[in-house]
Coordinates of C-alpha atoms in Angstrom, one line a residue:
M1 CA -14.9 2.9 15.3
K2 CA -14.2 5.6 17.6
Y3 CA -11.2 7.6 18.1
I4 CA -9.2 8.5 21.4
E5 CA -10.5 12.5 20.9
Q6 CA -13.6 11.0 21.5
A7 CA -13.0 9.0 25.0
E8 CA -13.8 10.3 28.3
I9 CA -10.5 10.2 29.9
A10 CA -10.2 12.5 33.0
N11 CA -9.8 10.4 35.9
R12 CA -9.8 6.7 34.0
R13 CA -7.0 4.4 32.9
A14 CA -6.9 3.6 29.5
L15 CA -6.3 0.5 28.3
I16 CA -3.7 0.5 25.9
R17 CA -2.2 -2.3 23.3
V18 CA 0.9 -0.8 22.4
D19 CA 3.7 -2.3 20.4
F20 CA 6.7 -2.4 21.9
N21 CA 8.0 -5.5 19.8
V22 CA 11.2 -3.6 19.5
P23 CA 15.1 -4.7 18.6
L24 CA 17.4 -4.9 21.7
N25 CA 21.0 -5.6 21.7
D26 CA 23.5 -8.3 23.8
K27 CA 23.0 -5.4 26.9
Q28 CA 19.1 -5.5 26.5
E29 CA 19.6 -2.0 24.8
V30 CA 16.7 -0.7 22.3
T31 CA 18.3 -0.6 19.3
D32 CA 15.6 1.0 17.0
D33 CA 12.9 2.7 19.3
R34 CA 10.7 4.0 16.3
R35 CA 7.8 1.8 17.7
I36 CA 7.8 2.9 21.3
R37 CA 8.2 6.7 19.5
E38 CA 5.0 6.4 17.4
A39 CA 3.0 5.2 20.5
V40 CA 3.9 8.6 22.7
P41 CA 1.4 10.7 21.0
T42 CA -1.5 8.6 22.4
I43 CA 0.0 8.2 26.0
L44 CA 0.4 12.4 26.1
H45 CA -3.3 13.0 24.8
I46 CA -4.0 10.8 27.7
L47 CA -2.2 12.4 30.4
Q48 CA -2.2 15.6 29.5
N49 CA -6.0 15.8 29.6
G50 CA -6.3 14.0 33.1
G51 CA -5.9 10.3 32.8
S52 CA -3.8 7.4 33.0
C53 CA -2.3 4.4 31.1
V54 CA -2.1 1.1 31.4
L55 CA 0.4 -0.2 29.0
M56 CA 0.4 -3.7 27.3
S57 CA 3.0 -5.5 24.5
H58 CA 4.5 -8.5 23.9
L59 CA 8.4 -8.8 22.7
G60 CA 9.8 -11.1 21.1
R61 CA 8.4 -15.2 20.8
P62 CA 9.6 -16.2 24.6
K63 CA 9.1 -19.9 25.3
E64 CA 9.3 -19.3 28.9
R65 CA 9.9 -16.4 31.0
E66 CA 13.4 -15.3 29.0
D67 CA 14.9 -12.6 30.6
K68 CA 16.2 -11.1 26.9
F69 CA 12.3 -10.6 26.7
N70 CA 11.4 -8.9 29.3
L71 CA 9.5 -5.2 28.8
K72 CA 11.1 -3.6 31.4
H73 CA 14.3 -3.2 29.3
T74 CA 12.2 -1.0 27.5
I75 CA 11.8 1.6 30.2
S76 CA 14.5 3.7 29.9
T77 CA 13.4 4.4 26.2
L78 CA 10.3 5.4 27.2
K79 CA 11.4 8.1 29.8
K80 CA 13.1 9.5 27.0
Y81 CA 9.8 10.7 25.5
V82 CA 6.9 10.7 28.4
D83 CA 8.1 12.7 31.2
A84 CA 5.9 11.1 34.1
P85 CA 6.0 8.5 36.4
I86 CA 6.5 4.9 34.9
H87 CA 5.5 2.0 37.2
F88 CA 5.9 -1.5 35.9
A89 CA 4.2 -4.9 36.7
E90 CA 6.9 -7.9 36.5
D91 CA 3.3 -10.1 35.7
C92 CA 0.4 -9.0 33.7
I93 CA -2.1 -10.7 35.3
S94 CA -1.2 -10.7 39.0
D95 CA -3.0 -10.0 41.6
E96 CA 0.3 -7.5 42.7
S97 CA -0.4 -6.2 39.1
F98 CA -4.5 -5.7 39.6
Q99 CA -3.8 -4.1 42.3
M100 CA -1.2 -1.2 40.8
S101 CA -3.5 -0.1 38.0
A102 CA -6.0 0.1 40.8
D103 CA -4.0 2.3 42.7
L104 CA -3.0 4.3 39.2
K105 CA -3.4 7.9 39.6
P106 CA -4.1 10.4 37.1
G107 CA -0.9 11.4 35.2
K108 CA 1.0 8.2 35.8
V109 CA 1.8 5.0 33.4
L110 CA 1.8 1.2 34.4
L111 CA 3.7 -0.8 31.8
L112 CA 2.7 -4.6 32.5
N113 CA 5.4 -7.5 31.1
N114 CA 5.1 -9.4 28.1
L115 CA 1.9 -11.0 27.3
R116 CA 3.6 -13.4 25.8
Y117 CA 4.8 -15.2 28.5
Y118 CA 1.5 -16.6 29.0
K119 CA 0.2 -18.9 26.0
E120 CA -3.5 -17.7 26.2
E121 CA -2.5 -14.1 24.6
K122 CA -1.3 -16.0 21.3
K123 CA -4.6 -18.5 21.5
G124 CA -7.2 -15.9 21.8
D125 CA -8.0 -16.9 24.9
E126 CA -11.1 -15.5 26.2
A127 CA -10.3 -15.5 30.0
F128 CA -7.0 -14.5 29.8
A129 CA -8.5 -11.3 27.6
E130 CA -11.1 -11.0 30.6
K131 CA -8.3 -10.9 33.0
L132 CA -6.0 -8.0 31.0
S133 CA -9.8 -6.0 30.7
K134 CA -9.9 -5.0 34.4
H135 CA -7.0 -3.3 34.4
G136 CA -8.9 -0.2 32.4
D137 CA -11.6 1.5 32.6
Y138 CA -11.6 1.7 28.7
W139 CA -9.2 0.1 25.8
V140 CA -7.1 1.7 23.3
N141 CA -6.0 -0.2 20.5
D142 CA -2.5 1.7 19.2
A143 CA -0.6 -1.8 18.0
F144 CA -0.7 -1.3 14.2
G145 CA 2.1 -4.2 14.2
T146 CA -0.6 -6.4 15.5
A147 CA -3.8 -5.2 13.9
H148 CA -3.7 -8.3 11.5
R149 CA -3.6 -10.8 14.5
A150 CA -6.7 -12.2 16.5
H151 CA -5.3 -11.9 19.8
A152 CA -6.5 -11.7 23.1
S153 CA -5.0 -8.0 24.0
T154 CA -5.0 -7.1 20.0
A155 CA -9.1 -8.4 19.7
V156 CA -11.0 -10.5 21.9
V157 CA -10.1 -8.3 25.0
A158 CA -12.2 -5.9 23.1
Q159 CA -15.8 -7.1 24.2
F160 CA -15.5 -6.6 27.4
F161 CA -15.3 -2.5 26.9
G162 CA -18.5 -2.6 25.4
E163 CA -18.6 0.9 23.0
D164 CA -15.9 2.3 25.3
K165 CA -13.4 1.1 23.1
Y166 CA -11.0 3.4 21.0
C167 CA -8.4 3.9 18.1
G168 CA -5.0 5.6 18.9
K169 CA -3.3 8.1 17.1
L170 CA -0.5 5.8 15.6
L171 CA -3.3 3.4 14.3
Q172 CA -5.1 5.7 13.6
K173 CA -2.3 7.5 11.2
E174 CA -1.4 4.0 9.3
I175 CA -4.7 3.2 8.4
E176 CA -5.3 6.8 7.2
F177 CA -2.0 6.5 5.0
A178 CA -2.8 3.0 3.9
N179 CA -5.4 4.7 2.7
K180 CA -4.4 7.3 0.8
V181 CA -2.5 5.0 -1.3
M182 CA -5.1 2.5 -2.1
N183 CA -8.1 4.8 -3.0
S184 CA -6.5 8.3 -3.7
D185 CA -7.3 10.3 -6.4
E186 CA -4.1 11.6 -7.6
R187 CA -2.2 9.7 -10.4
P188 CA 0.3 8.7 -11.7
I189 CA 0.1 6.1 -8.1
C190 CA 3.2 3.6 -8.3
A191 CA 4.3 0.6 -6.3
I192 CA 7.6 -0.8 -6.1
M193 CA 7.3 -4.4 -4.8
G194 CA 10.3 -6.3 -3.4
G195 CA 11.2 -9.7 -1.5
A196 CA 12.2 -12.9 -1.9
K197 CA 9.3 -14.9 -3.4
V198 CA 6.2 -14.0 -5.5
S199 CA 4.8 -16.3 -3.2
D200 CA 4.2 -14.1 -0.4
K201 CA 3.5 -11.1 -2.6
I202 CA 0.3 -12.6 -4.6
T203 CA -2.6 -11.5 -3.0
I204 CA -1.6 -7.7 -2.5
I205 CA 0.0 -7.8 -6.3
E206 CA -3.6 -8.6 -7.7
N207 CA -5.0 -6.0 -5.1
L208 CA -2.4 -3.3 -6.4
L209 CA -3.2 -4.0 -10.2
D210 CA -7.0 -2.5 -9.5
K211 CA -5.5 0.8 -7.9
V212 CA -1.9 1.9 -9.4
D213 CA -0.6 2.9 -12.5
Y214 CA 2.8 1.5 -12.2
L215 CA 4.2 -1.7 -10.6
L216 CA 8.3 -1.8 -9.9
I217 CA 9.3 -5.7 -9.6
G218 CA 12.4 -6.1 -7.6
G219 CA 14.3 -8.6 -5.1
G220 CA 14.2 -12.4 -5.6
M221 CA 10.8 -12.7 -6.8
A222 CA 11.8 -10.6 -9.7
Y223 CA 13.3 -14.1 -11.0
T224 CA 9.8 -15.6 -11.6
F225 CA 8.5 -12.9 -13.1
L226 CA 11.7 -13.0 -15.6
R227 CA 11.2 -16.7 -16.3
A228 CA 7.6 -16.1 -17.2
K229 CA 9.1 -13.6 -19.5
G230 CA 11.2 -16.4 -20.8
Y231 CA 14.4 -15.6 -19.1
R232 CA 17.1 -18.1 -18.4
V233 CA 17.7 -17.1 -14.8
G234 CA 20.3 -19.3 -13.6
T235 CA 20.5 -20.7 -9.9
S236 CA 19.0 -17.9 -8.8
L237 CA 16.0 -17.6 -6.3
M238 CA 13.0 -18.8 -8.7
E239 CA 9.6 -20.2 -7.8
M240 CA 8.9 -22.3 -10.9
E241 CA 5.4 -23.3 -9.6
K242 CA 4.5 -20.0 -9.3
V243 CA 5.7 -18.9 -13.0
P244 CA 2.2 -19.4 -14.3
T245 CA 0.9 -17.1 -11.7
A246 CA 3.1 -14.3 -12.9
A247 CA 2.6 -15.1 -16.6
A248 CA -0.7 -14.3 -15.4
L249 CA -0.1 -11.1 -13.3
I250 CA 2.3 -9.8 -16.2
K251 CA -1.3 -10.7 -18.0
K252 CA -3.4 -8.9 -15.6
A253 CA -1.6 -5.6 -15.7
N254 CA -1.5 -5.1 -19.7
R255 CA -5.5 -5.8 -19.8
K256 CA -6.0 -2.9 -17.3
G257 CA -3.3 -0.5 -18.5
V258 CA -0.5 -1.1 -15.7
K259 CA 2.6 -0.7 -16.3
L260 CA 4.6 -3.8 -14.9
L261 CA 8.0 -3.0 -15.2
T262 CA 10.8 -6.0 -14.5
P263 CA 14.6 -5.7 -14.8
V264 CA 16.4 -5.5 -17.5
D265 CA 19.7 -6.3 -15.7
S266 CA 21.2 -7.9 -12.5
V267 CA 24.1 -8.1 -10.2
V268 CA 25.2 -11.5 -10.2
S269 CA 27.3 -14.1 -8.2
S270 CA 28.5 -17.5 -8.2
E271 CA 27.6 -17.9 -4.6
F272 CA 25.0 -16.5 -1.9
G273 CA 27.6 -14.1 -0.8
E274 CA 30.2 -11.7 -1.1
N275 CA 32.9 -13.6 -1.5
G276 CA 32.1 -14.8 -5.2
T277 CA 32.9 -13.8 -8.9
I278 CA 30.7 -11.1 -9.1
K279 CA 29.2 -9.0 -12.0
V280 CA 26.6 -7.3 -13.6
V281 CA 24.5 -9.2 -16.6
R282 CA 21.6 -7.9 -18.8
N283 CA 18.8 -10.7 -19.1
E284 CA 19.6 -12.2 -22.2
D285 CA 23.4 -12.7 -21.2
F286 CA 22.1 -14.4 -17.8
P287 CA 24.7 -16.9 -17.0
N288 CA 23.4 -20.7 -16.0
E289 CA 25.8 -20.8 -13.3
M290 CA 25.4 -17.5 -11.6
M291 CA 22.4 -16.0 -9.3
G292 CA 20.9 -12.6 -9.3
L293 CA 21.0 -10.9 -5.8
D294 CA 20.6 -7.1 -7.3
I295 CA 19.1 -5.5 -9.5
G296 CA 21.7 -4.1 -12.6
P297 CA 22.4 0.1 -12.9
Q298 CA 20.3 0.0 -16.2
T299 CA 17.0 -1.5 -13.8
F300 CA 17.5 1.3 -11.6
E301 CA 17.7 4.2 -14.5
Y302 CA 14.4 2.4 -15.6
Y303 CA 12.9 2.8 -12.4
Y304 CA 14.2 5.9 -11.6
D305 CA 12.0 7.8 -14.2
T306 CA 8.7 6.1 -13.0
I307 CA 9.4 7.2 -9.3
L308 CA 10.2 10.8 -10.1
N309 CA 7.2 11.0 -12.0
S310 CA 4.8 9.3 -9.5
K311 CA 2.4 10.9 -6.9
I312 CA 2.1 8.2 -4.5
I313 CA 4.6 6.0 -4.0
L314 CA 4.0 2.8 -1.7
W315 CA 7.2 0.8 -1.2
N316 CA 7.3 -3.2 0.6
G317 CA 10.4 -5.0 -0.2
P318 CA 13.7 -4.6 -0.7
M319 CA 15.8 -4.4 -4.2
G320 CA 18.6 -7.0 -3.3
V321 CA 20.3 -9.2 -0.6
F322 CA 20.6 -5.4 1.1
E323 CA 22.0 -6.9 4.3
M324 CA 25.7 -7.3 1.5
E325 CA 27.0 -4.2 0.7
K326 CA 27.9 -5.4 -2.6
F327 CA 24.4 -6.1 -2.9
S328 CA 22.8 -3.0 -2.0
K329 CA 23.2 -0.3 -3.9
G330 CA 19.6 -1.1 -6.0
T331 CA 17.8 -1.0 -2.4
F332 CA 19.4 2.1 -1.4
A333 CA 19.3 3.7 -4.8
V334 CA 15.7 2.7 -4.8
A335 CA 15.2 4.8 -1.5
N336 CA 17.2 7.8 -2.9
A337 CA 14.9 8.2 -5.8
I338 CA 12.0 7.7 -3.3
V339 CA 13.2 10.9 -1.0
K340 CA 13.5 12.5 -4.3
A341 CA 10.4 12.4 -5.4
T342 CA 9.4 13.5 -1.7
E343 CA 11.1 16.2 -1.8
E344 CA 9.0 16.9 -5.0
G345 CA 6.2 17.0 -3.5
A346 CA 5.0 12.9 -3.9
F347 CA 3.2 11.2 -1.1
S348 CA 5.9 7.9 0.2
L349 CA 5.0 5.0 2.4
I350 CA 7.2 2.4 3.2
G351 CA 5.6 -0.8 4.3
G352 CA 7.3 -1.8 6.9
G353 CA 9.3 -5.3 7.3
D354 CA 12.8 -5.0 5.7
S355 CA 11.4 -1.5 3.4
A356 CA 11.7 -0.3 6.7
A357 CA 14.8 -1.5 7.9
A358 CA 16.4 -0.6 4.6
I359 CA 15.6 3.0 4.6
A360 CA 16.5 2.9 8.6
Q361 CA 20.1 1.6 7.3
A362 CA 19.8 4.3 4.5
G363 CA 19.5 6.9 7.1
L364 CA 16.3 8.1 5.6
E365 CA 13.5 7.7 7.8
D366 CA 12.8 11.1 7.9
K367 CA 12.9 12.3 4.4
V368 CA 10.3 9.9 3.0
S369 CA 6.4 11.2 4.2
Y370 CA 5.6 7.9 6.3
V371 CA 7.5 4.4 7.7
S372 CA 4.7 1.9 8.6
T373 CA 5.6 0.6 12.2
G374 CA 3.6 -3.0 10.7
G375 CA 5.3 -5.1 8.4
G376 CA 3.0 -8.4 8.3
A377 CA -0.2 -6.3 9.2
M378 CA 0.8 -3.2 6.6
L379 CA 0.8 -6.3 3.7
E380 CA -2.7 -7.6 4.9
F381 CA -4.5 -4.3 5.1
L382 CA -2.7 -3.7 1.3
E383 CA -4.0 -7.3 0.4
G384 CA -7.6 -5.5 1.6
K385 CA -7.8 -8.1 4.2
T386 CA -10.1 -7.3 7.4
L387 CA -7.5 -7.0 10.6
P388 CA -9.0 -8.3 13.6
G389 CA -7.3 -5.2 16.0
I390 CA -9.2 -2.9 13.5
A391 CA -12.2 -4.8 12.9
A392 CA -12.8 -4.7 16.8
L393 CA -13.2 -1.7 17.1
S394 CA -16.0 -1.4 15.0

């Protein structure tokens, strides 16, 4: 794999796959600009070395050419970080767009409109990819968030650039930090896994059991593990068909000397929401008619020492339904514990998705080592899968 520092940049156009798939409010304003900010170092490197940038991205899941998915809504945010002329092509493969990229002078930026206005993008259509390739003299992939997709712009386009393809600064950083977790000599390593379902995380947990010293389980998936340990879990989210899988993972952890920790208490409710009867119960006292929606305070105390004792920390998935205030304490307590461990010298990687949303909601993004820009991509990378967007660079 070659990196952007190795590219011949002066007087050449970089076709860069960025990830500008950012949330917008009702006024089409960007509400979280992190993915745009993270793309800036690659863009500035090219501009400062006498090149120009043609940026391509998707936004949302448009069915037609809906205006709410028009990438023009991201330009005002990009301008905050890139002090250069930024042009916009209303279509990514129109004659006008090709003329705009052909005329692009060094030091300037052209943003192409939403790639997913064309169904050929997600299909990985070769003819569509070839058209996109005409916008640049070389290709840079800097979109970790879509690196697990074999789409036209994320992987297929690479074949039209021969050896003239490069890994951008963000993608390089994501790979480096994920590898730091998975291949570190520092000990102990702690992985905190949350989220709704065990089925979403089986492969990653199996892979982590070969890498980590501690595995802390929270979220809805914890109740499948608790059921595997013989506890009643009331009406909690629980995948009965995955109970044998959870039991097998517990046995595998024991065999490998990995301490797999599950909750000892839960915040339970009589209904899914904040209007039911809510209380804290230990596992052995779990009421039949109630559901667990967060880890309890004793569980957090139990997890806290493990987190503080760790040198490398990976967090993927919330501890409860953190979007509701009454069930957010466990998630935010874990976030604060990770921050404290980071302050004391640990390396902490927040694995995108809901964990990234939770750490942002807590206002702690800048107090951990790194928050990944890719939810699904980070999961697949940690599972040990080959990501098409990374493979295309090799």
